[in-house]
CSV table of N, CA and C in Angstrom, one decimal:
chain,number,residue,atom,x,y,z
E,1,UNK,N,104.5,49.3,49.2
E,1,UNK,CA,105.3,49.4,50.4
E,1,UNK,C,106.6,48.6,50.2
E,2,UNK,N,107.6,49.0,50.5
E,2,UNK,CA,109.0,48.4,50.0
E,2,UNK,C,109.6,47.9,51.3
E,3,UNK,N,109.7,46.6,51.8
E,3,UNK,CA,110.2,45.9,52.9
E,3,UNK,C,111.4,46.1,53.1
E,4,UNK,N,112.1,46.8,53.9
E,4,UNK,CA,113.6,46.8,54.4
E,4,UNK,C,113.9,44.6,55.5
E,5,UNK,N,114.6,44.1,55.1
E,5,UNK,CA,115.3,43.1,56.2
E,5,UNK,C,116.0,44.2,56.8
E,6,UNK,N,116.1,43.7,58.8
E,6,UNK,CA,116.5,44.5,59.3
E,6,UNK,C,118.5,43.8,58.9
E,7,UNK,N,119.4,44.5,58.9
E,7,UNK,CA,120.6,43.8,58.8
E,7,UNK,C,120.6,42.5,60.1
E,8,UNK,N,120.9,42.7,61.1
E,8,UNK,CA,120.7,41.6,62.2
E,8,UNK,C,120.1,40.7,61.5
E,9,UNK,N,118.9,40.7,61.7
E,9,UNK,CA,118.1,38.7,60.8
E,9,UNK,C,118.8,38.7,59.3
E,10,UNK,N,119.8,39.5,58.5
E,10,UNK,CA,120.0,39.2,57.6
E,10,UNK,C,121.4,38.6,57.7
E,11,UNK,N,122.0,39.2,59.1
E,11,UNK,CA,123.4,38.2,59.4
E,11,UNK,C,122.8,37.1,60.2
E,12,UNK,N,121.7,36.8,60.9
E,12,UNK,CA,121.4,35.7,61.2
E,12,UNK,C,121.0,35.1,60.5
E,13,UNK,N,120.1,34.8,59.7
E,13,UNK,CA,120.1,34.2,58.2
E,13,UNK,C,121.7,34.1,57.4
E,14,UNK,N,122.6,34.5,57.0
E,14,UNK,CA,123.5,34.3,56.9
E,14,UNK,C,124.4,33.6,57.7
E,15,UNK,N,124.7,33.2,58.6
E,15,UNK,CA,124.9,32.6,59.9
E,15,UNK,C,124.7,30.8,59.8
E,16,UNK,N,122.9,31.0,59.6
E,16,UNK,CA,122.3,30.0,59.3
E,16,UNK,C,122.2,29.5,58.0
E,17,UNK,N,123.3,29.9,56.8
E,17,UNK,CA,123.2,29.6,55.6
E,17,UNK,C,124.5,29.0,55.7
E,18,UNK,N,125.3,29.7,56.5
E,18,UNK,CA,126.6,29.4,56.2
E,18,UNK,C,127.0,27.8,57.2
E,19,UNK,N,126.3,28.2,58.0
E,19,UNK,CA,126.4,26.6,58.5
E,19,UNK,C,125.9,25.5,57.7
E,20,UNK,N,124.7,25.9,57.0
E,20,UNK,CA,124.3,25.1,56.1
E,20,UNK,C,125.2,24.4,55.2
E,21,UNK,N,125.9,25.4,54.6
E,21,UNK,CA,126.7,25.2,53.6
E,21,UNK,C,127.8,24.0,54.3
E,22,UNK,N,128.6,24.2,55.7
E,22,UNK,CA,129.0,23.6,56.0
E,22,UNK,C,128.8,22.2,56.7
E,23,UNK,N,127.4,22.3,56.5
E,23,UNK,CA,127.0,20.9,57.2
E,23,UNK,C,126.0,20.4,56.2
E,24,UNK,N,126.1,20.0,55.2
E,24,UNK,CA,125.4,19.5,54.0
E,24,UNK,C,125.9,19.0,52.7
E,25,UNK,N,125.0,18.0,52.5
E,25,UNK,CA,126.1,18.2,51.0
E,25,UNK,C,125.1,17.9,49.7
E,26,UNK,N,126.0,17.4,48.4
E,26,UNK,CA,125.2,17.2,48.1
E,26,UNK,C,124.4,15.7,47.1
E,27,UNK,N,123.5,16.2,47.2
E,27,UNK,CA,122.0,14.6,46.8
E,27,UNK,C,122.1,14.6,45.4
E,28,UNK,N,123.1,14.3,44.9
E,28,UNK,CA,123.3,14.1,43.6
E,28,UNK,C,123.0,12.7,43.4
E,29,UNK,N,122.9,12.3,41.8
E,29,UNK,CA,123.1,11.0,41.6
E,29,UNK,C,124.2,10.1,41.0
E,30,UNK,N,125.5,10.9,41.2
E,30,UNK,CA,126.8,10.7,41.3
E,30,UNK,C,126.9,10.5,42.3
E,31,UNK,N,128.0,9.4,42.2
E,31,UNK,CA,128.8,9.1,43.6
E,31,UNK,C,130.1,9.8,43.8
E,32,UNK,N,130.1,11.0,44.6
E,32,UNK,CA,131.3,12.1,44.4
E,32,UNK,C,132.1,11.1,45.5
E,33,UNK,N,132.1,9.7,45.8
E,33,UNK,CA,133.1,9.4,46.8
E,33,UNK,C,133.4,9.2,48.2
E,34,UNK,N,133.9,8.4,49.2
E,34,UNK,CA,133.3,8.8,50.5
E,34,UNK,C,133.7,10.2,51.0
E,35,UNK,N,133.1,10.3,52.3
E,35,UNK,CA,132.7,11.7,52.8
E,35,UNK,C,133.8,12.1,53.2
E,36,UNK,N,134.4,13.2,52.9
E,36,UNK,CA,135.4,14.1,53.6
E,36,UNK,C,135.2,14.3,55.1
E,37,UNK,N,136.2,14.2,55.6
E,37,UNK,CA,135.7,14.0,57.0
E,37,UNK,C,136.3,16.0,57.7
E,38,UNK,N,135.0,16.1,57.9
E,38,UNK,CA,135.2,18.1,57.9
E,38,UNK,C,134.5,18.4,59.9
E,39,UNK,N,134.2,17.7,60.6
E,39,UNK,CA,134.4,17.9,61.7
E,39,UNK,C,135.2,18.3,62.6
E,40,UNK,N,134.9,19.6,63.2
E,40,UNK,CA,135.9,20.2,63.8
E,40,UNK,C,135.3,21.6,63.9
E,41,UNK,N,136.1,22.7,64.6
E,41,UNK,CA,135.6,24.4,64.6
E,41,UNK,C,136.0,25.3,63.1
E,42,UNK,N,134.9,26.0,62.9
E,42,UNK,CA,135.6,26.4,61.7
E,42,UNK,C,135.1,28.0,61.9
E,43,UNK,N,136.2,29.1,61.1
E,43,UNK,CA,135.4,30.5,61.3
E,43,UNK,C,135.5,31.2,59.7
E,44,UNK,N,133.9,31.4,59.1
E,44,UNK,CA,133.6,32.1,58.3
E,44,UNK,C,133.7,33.3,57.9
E,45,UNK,N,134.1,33.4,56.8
E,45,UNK,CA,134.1,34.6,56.0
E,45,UNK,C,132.8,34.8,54.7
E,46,UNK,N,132.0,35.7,54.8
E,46,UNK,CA,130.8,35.6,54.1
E,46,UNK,C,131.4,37.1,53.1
E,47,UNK,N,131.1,37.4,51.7
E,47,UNK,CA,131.5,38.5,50.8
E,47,UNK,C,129.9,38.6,50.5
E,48,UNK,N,129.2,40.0,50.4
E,48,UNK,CA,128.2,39.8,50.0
E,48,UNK,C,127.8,40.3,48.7
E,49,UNK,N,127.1,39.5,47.8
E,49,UNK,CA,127.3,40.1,46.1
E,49,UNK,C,125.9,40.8,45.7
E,50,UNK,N,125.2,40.0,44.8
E,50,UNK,CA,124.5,40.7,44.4
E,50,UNK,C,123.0,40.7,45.7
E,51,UNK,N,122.7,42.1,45.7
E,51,UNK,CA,121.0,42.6,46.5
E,51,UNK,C,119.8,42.4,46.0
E,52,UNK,N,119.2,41.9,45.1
E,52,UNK,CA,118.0,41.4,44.6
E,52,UNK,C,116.7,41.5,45.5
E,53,UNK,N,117.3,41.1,46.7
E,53,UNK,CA,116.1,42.1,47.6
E,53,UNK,C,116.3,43.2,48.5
E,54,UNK,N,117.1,43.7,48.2
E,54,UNK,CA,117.3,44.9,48.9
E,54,UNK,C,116.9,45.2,50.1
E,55,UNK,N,118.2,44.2,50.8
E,55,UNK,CA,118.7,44.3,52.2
E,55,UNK,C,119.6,45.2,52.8
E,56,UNK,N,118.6,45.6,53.8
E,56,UNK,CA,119.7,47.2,54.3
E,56,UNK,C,121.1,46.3,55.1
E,57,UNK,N,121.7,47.4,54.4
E,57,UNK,CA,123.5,47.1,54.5
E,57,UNK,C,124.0,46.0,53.9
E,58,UNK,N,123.4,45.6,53.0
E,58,UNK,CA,123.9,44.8,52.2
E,58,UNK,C,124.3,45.2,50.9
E,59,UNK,N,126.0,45.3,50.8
E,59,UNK,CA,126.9,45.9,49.7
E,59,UNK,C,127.8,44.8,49.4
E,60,UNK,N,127.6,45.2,47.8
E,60,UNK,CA,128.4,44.2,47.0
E,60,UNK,C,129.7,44.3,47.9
E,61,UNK,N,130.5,43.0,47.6
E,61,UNK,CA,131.8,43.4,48.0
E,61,UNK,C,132.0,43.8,49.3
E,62,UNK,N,130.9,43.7,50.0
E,62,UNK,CA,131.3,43.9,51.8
E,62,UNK,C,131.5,42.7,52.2
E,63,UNK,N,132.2,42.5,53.7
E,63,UNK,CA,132.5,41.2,54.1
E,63,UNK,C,132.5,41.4,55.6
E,64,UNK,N,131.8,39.7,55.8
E,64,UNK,CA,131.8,39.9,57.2
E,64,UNK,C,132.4,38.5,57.5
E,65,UNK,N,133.7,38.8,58.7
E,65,UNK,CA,134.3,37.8,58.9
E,65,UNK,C,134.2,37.7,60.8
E,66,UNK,N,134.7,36.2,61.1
E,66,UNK,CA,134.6,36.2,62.4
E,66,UNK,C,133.9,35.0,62.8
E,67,UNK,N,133.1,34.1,62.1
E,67,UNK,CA,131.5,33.9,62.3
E,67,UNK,C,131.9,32.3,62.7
E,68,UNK,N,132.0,32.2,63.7
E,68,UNK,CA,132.4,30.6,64.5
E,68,UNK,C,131.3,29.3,64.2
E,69,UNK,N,131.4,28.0,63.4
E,69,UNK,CA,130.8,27.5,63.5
E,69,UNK,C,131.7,26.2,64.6
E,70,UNK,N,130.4,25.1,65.0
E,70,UNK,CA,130.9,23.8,65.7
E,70,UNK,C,130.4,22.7,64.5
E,71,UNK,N,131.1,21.9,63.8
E,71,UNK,CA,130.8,20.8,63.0
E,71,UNK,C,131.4,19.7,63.6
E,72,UNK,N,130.2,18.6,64.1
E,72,UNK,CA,130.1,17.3,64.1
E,72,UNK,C,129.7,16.5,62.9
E,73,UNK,N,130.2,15.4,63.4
E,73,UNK,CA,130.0,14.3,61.5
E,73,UNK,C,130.1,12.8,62.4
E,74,UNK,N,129.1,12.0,61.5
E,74,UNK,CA,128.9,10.9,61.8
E,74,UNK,C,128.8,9.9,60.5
E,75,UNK,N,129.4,9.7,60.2
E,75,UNK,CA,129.6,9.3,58.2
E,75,UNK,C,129.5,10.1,57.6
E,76,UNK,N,128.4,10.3,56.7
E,76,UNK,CA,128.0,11.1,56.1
E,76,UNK,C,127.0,12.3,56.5
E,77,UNK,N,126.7,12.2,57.5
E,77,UNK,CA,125.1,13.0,58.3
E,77,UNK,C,126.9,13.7,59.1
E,78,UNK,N,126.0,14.6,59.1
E,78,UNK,CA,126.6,16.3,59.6
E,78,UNK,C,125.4,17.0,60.2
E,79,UNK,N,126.5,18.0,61.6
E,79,UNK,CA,125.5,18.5,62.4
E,79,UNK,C,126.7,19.4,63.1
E,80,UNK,N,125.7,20.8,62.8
E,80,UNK,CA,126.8,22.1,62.5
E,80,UNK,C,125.5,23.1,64.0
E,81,UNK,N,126.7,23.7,65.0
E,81,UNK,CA,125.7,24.6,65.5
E,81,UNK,C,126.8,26.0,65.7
E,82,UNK,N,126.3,27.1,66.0
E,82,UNK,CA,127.2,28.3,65.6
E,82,UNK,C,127.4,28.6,67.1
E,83,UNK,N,128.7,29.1,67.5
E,83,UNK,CA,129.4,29.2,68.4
E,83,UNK,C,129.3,30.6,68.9
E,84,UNK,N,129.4,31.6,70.3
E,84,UNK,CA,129.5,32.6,70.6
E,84,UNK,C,128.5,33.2,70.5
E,85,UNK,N,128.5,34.7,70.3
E,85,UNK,CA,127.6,35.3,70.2
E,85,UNK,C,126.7,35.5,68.9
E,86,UNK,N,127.7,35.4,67.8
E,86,UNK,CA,126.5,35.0,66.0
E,86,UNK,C,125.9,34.0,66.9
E,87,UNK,N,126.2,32.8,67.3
E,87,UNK,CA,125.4,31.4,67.8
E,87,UNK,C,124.6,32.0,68.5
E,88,UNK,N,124.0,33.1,69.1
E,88,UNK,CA,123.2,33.6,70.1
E,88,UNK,C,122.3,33.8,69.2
E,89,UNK,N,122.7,34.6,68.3
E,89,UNK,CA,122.2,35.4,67.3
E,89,UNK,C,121.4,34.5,66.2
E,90,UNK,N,121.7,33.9,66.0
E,90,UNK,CA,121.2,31.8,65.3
E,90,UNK,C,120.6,31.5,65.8
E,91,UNK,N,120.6,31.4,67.3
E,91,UNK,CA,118.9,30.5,67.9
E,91,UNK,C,118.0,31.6,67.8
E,92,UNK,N,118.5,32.7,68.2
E,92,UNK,CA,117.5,33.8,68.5
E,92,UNK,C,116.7,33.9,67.1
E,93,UNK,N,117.0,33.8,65.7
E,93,UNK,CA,116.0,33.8,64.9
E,93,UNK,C,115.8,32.4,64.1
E,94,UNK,N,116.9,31.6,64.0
E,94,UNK,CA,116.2,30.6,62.9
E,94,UNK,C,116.6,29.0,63.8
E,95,UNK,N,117.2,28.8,65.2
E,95,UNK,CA,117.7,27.7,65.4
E,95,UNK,C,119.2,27.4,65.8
E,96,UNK,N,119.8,26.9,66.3
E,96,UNK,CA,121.2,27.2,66.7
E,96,UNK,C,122.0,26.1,65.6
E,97,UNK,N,121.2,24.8,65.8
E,97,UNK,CA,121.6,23.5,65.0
E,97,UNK,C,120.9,23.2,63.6
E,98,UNK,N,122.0,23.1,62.7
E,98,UNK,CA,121.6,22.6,61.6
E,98,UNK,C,122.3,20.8,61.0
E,99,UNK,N,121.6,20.1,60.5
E,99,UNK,CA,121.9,18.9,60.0
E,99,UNK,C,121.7,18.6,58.6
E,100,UNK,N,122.3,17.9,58.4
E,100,UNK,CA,122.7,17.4,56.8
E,100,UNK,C,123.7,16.1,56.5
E,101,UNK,N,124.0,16.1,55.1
E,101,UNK,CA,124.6,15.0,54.4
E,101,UNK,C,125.9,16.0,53.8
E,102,UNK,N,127.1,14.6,53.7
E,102,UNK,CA,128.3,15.0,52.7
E,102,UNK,C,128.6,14.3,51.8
E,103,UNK,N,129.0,14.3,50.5
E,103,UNK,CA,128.6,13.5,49.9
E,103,UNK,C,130.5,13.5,48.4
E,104,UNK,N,131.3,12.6,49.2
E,104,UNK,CA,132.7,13.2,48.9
E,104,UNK,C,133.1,14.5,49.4
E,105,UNK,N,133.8,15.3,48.7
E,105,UNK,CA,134.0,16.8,49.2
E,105,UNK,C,132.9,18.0,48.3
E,106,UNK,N,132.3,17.6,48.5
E,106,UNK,CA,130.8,18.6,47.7
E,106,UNK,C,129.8,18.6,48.9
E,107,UNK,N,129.0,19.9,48.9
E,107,UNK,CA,128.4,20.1,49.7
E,107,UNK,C,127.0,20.9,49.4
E,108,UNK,N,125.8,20.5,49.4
E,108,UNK,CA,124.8,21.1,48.8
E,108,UNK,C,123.6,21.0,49.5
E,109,UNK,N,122.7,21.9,50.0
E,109,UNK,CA,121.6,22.5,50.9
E,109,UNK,C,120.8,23.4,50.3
E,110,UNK,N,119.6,23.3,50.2
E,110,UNK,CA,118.6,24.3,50.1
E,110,UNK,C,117.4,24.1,51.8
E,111,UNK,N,117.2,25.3,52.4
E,111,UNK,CA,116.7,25.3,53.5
E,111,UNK,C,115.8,26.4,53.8
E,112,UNK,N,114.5,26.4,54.0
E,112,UNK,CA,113.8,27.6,53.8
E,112,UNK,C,113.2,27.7,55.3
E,113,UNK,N,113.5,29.6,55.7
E,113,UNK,CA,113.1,29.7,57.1
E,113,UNK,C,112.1,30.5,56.8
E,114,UNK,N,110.7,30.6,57.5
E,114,UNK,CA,109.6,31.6,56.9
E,114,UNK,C,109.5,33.2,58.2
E,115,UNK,N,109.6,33.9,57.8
E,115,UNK,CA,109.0,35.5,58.6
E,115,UNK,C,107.6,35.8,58.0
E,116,UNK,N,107.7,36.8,59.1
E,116,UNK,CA,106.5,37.8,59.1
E,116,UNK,C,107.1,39.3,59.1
E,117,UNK,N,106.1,40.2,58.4
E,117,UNK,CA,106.5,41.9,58.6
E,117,UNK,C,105.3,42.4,58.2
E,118,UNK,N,104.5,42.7,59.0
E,118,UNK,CA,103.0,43.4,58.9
E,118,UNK,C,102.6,42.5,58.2
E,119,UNK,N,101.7,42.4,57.0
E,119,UNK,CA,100.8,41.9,56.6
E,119,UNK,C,101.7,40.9,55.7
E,120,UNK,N,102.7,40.8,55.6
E,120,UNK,CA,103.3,40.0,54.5
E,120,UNK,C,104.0,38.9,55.2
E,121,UNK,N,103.8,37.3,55.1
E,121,UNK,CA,104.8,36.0,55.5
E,121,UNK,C,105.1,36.2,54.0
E,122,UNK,N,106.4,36.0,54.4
E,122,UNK,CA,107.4,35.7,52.9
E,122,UNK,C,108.4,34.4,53.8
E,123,UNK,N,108.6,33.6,53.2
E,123,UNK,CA,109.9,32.4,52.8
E,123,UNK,C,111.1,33.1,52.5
E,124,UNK,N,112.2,32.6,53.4
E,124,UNK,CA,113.6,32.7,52.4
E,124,UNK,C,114.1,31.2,51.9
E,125,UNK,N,114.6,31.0,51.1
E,125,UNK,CA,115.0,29.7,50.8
E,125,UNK,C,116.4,30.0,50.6
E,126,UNK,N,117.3,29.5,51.5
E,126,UNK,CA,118.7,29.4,51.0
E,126,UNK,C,119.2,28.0,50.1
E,127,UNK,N,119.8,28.3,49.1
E,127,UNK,CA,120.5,27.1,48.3
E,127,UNK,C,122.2,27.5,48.2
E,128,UNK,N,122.6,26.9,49.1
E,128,UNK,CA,124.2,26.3,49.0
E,128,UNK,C,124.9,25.4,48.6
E,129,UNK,N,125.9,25.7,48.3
E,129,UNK,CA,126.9,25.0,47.3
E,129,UNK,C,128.1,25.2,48.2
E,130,UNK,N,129.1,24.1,48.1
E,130,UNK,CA,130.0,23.8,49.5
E,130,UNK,C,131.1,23.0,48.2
E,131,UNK,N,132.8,23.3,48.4
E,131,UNK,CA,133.3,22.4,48.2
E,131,UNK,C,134.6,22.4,49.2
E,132,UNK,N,135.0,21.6,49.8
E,132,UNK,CA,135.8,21.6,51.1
E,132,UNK,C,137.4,20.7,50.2
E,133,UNK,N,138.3,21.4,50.8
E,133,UNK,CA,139.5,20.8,50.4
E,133,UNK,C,140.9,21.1,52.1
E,134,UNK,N,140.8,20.2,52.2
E,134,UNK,CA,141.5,19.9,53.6
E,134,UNK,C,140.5,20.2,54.7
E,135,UNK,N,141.6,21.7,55.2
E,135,UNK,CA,140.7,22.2,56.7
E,135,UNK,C,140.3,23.5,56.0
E,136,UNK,N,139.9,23.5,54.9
E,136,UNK,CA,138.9,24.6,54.1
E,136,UNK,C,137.8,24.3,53.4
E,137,UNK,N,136.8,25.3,53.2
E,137,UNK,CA,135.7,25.0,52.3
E,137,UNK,C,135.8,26.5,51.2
E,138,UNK,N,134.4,25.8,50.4
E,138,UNK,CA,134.1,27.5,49.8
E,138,UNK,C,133.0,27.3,49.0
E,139,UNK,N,132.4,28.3,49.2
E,139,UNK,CA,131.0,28.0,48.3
E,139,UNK,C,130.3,29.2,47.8
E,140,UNK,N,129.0,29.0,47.4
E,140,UNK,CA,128.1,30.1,47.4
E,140,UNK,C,126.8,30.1,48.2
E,141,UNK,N,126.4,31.3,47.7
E,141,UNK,CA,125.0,31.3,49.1
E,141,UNK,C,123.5,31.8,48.1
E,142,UNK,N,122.6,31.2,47.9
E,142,UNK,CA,121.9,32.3,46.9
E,142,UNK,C,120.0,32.2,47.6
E,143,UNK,N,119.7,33.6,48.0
E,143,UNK,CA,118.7,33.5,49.0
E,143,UNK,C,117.5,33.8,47.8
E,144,UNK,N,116.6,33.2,48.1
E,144,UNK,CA,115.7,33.8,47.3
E,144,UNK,C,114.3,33.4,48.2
E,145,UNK,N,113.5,35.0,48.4
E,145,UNK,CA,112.8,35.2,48.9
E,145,UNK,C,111.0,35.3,48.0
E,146,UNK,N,110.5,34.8,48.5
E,146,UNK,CA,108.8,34.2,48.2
E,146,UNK,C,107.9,34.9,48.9
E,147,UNK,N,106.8,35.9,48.9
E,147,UNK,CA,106.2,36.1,49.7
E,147,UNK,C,104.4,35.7,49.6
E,148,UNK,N,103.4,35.7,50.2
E,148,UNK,CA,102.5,35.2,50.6
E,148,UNK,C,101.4,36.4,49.6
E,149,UNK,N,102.0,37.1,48.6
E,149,UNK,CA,100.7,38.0,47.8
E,149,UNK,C,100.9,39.4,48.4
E,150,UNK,N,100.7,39.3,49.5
E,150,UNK,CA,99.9,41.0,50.3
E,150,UNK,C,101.4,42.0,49.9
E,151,UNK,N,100.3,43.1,49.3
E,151,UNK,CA,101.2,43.9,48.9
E,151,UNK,C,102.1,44.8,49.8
E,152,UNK,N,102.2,44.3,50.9
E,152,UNK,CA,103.3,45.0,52.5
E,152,UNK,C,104.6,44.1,51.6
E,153,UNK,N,104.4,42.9,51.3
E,153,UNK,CA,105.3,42.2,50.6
E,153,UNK,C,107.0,43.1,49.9
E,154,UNK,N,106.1,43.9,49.3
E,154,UNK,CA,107.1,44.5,48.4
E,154,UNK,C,108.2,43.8,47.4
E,155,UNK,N,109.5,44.2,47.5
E,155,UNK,CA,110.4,43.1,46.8
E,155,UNK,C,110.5,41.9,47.0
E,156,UNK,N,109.9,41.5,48.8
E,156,UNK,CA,110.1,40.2,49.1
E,156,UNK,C,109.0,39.1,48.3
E,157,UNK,N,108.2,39.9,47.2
E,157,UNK,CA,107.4,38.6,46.6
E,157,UNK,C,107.5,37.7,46.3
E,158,UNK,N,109.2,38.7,45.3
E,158,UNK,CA,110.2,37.2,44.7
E,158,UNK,C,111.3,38.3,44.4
E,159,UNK,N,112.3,37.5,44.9
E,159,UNK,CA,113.6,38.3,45.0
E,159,UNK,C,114.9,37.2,45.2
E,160,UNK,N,116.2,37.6,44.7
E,160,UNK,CA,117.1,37.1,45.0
E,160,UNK,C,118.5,37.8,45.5
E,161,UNK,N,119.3,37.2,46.7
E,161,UNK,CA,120.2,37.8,46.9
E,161,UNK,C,121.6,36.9,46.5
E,162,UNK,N,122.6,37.1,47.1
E,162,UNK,CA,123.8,35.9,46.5
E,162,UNK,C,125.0,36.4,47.9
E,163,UNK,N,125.7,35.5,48.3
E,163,UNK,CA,126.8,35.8,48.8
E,163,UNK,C,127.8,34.8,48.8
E,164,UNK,N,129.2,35.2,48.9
E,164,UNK,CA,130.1,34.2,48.6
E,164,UNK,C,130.8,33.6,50.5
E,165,UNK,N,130.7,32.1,50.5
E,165,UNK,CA,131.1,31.8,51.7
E,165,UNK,C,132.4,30.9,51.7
E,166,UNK,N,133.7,31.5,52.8
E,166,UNK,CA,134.5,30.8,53.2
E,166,UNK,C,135.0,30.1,54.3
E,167,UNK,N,136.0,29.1,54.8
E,167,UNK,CA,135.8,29.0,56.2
E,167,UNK,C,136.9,27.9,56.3
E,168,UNK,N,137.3,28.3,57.4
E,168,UNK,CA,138.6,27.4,57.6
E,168,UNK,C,138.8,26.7,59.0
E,169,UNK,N,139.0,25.8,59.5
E,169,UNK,CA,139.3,25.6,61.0
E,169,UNK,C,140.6,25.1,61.2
């Protein structure tokens, strides 16, 4: 049986990656410098690339723009929650608030939210990559999905998807 994500949890998951991206950084063991100071409103642009799990409406080269985040900062620790109605759309599946580290102007998150769809709990794990330059950022997004065995699973056993994220305030 072949799992469709419905689009909605897959722009809510998206939503919640993209804040990620904006509110994290990264745990290297270089010191990329003190923290860029990125607090403030910012509105994303997500391009979606490659489907690896084969998410309905998800096309290479589509984009979805619009997507309001709120970023607070307190040195380094960041705390990002999504604004309007995507922000409705954010608590409604994974949480409204995300928190994290910045670490100079690099930004780096892996964050795994778990579902259910009949017989199958599968994990998504997002891993983000962030580089912020003024009142911009830009990164990537790369989801990869784990599932629990049962064959309702389908592609979601193990799968990867990828999207490119921008954002400006």
């Amino acid at each position: 049986m072949r799992l469709v994500v419905r689009m909605g949890e897959f722009v809510m998951r998206t939503i919640l990656l993209a804040l990620v991206v904006a509110t994290t950084a990264a745990c290297s063991s270089t010191d990329q410098g003190p923290p860029a100071q990125v607090a403030g409103d910012y509105t994303l642009t997500v391009t979606d690339n490659q489907n690896g799990c084969n998410v309905e409406n998800f096309t290479t080269g589509a984009t979805q723009s619009g997507i309001t985040v709120s970023i607070t900062q307190n040195g380094s620790s960041l705390s990002a929650t999504g604004t309007g109605s995507m922000g409705l759309m954010l608590a409604f599946a994974t949480g409204d608030t995300l928190n994290g580290y910045i670490d100079g102007q690099a930004a780096s998150l892996s964050s795994t939210v778990g579902h259910t769809q009949g017989g199958c709990a599968y994990s998504t794990t997002a891993t983000v990559n962030l580089v912020f330059s003024g009142n911009q950022f830009e990164g990537n997004v790369l989801y990869t999905d784990s599932g629990n065995g049962s064959p309702d699973c389908g592609v979601m056993q193990q799968c990867t998807s990828s999207q490119k994220v921008t954002g400006s305030r």
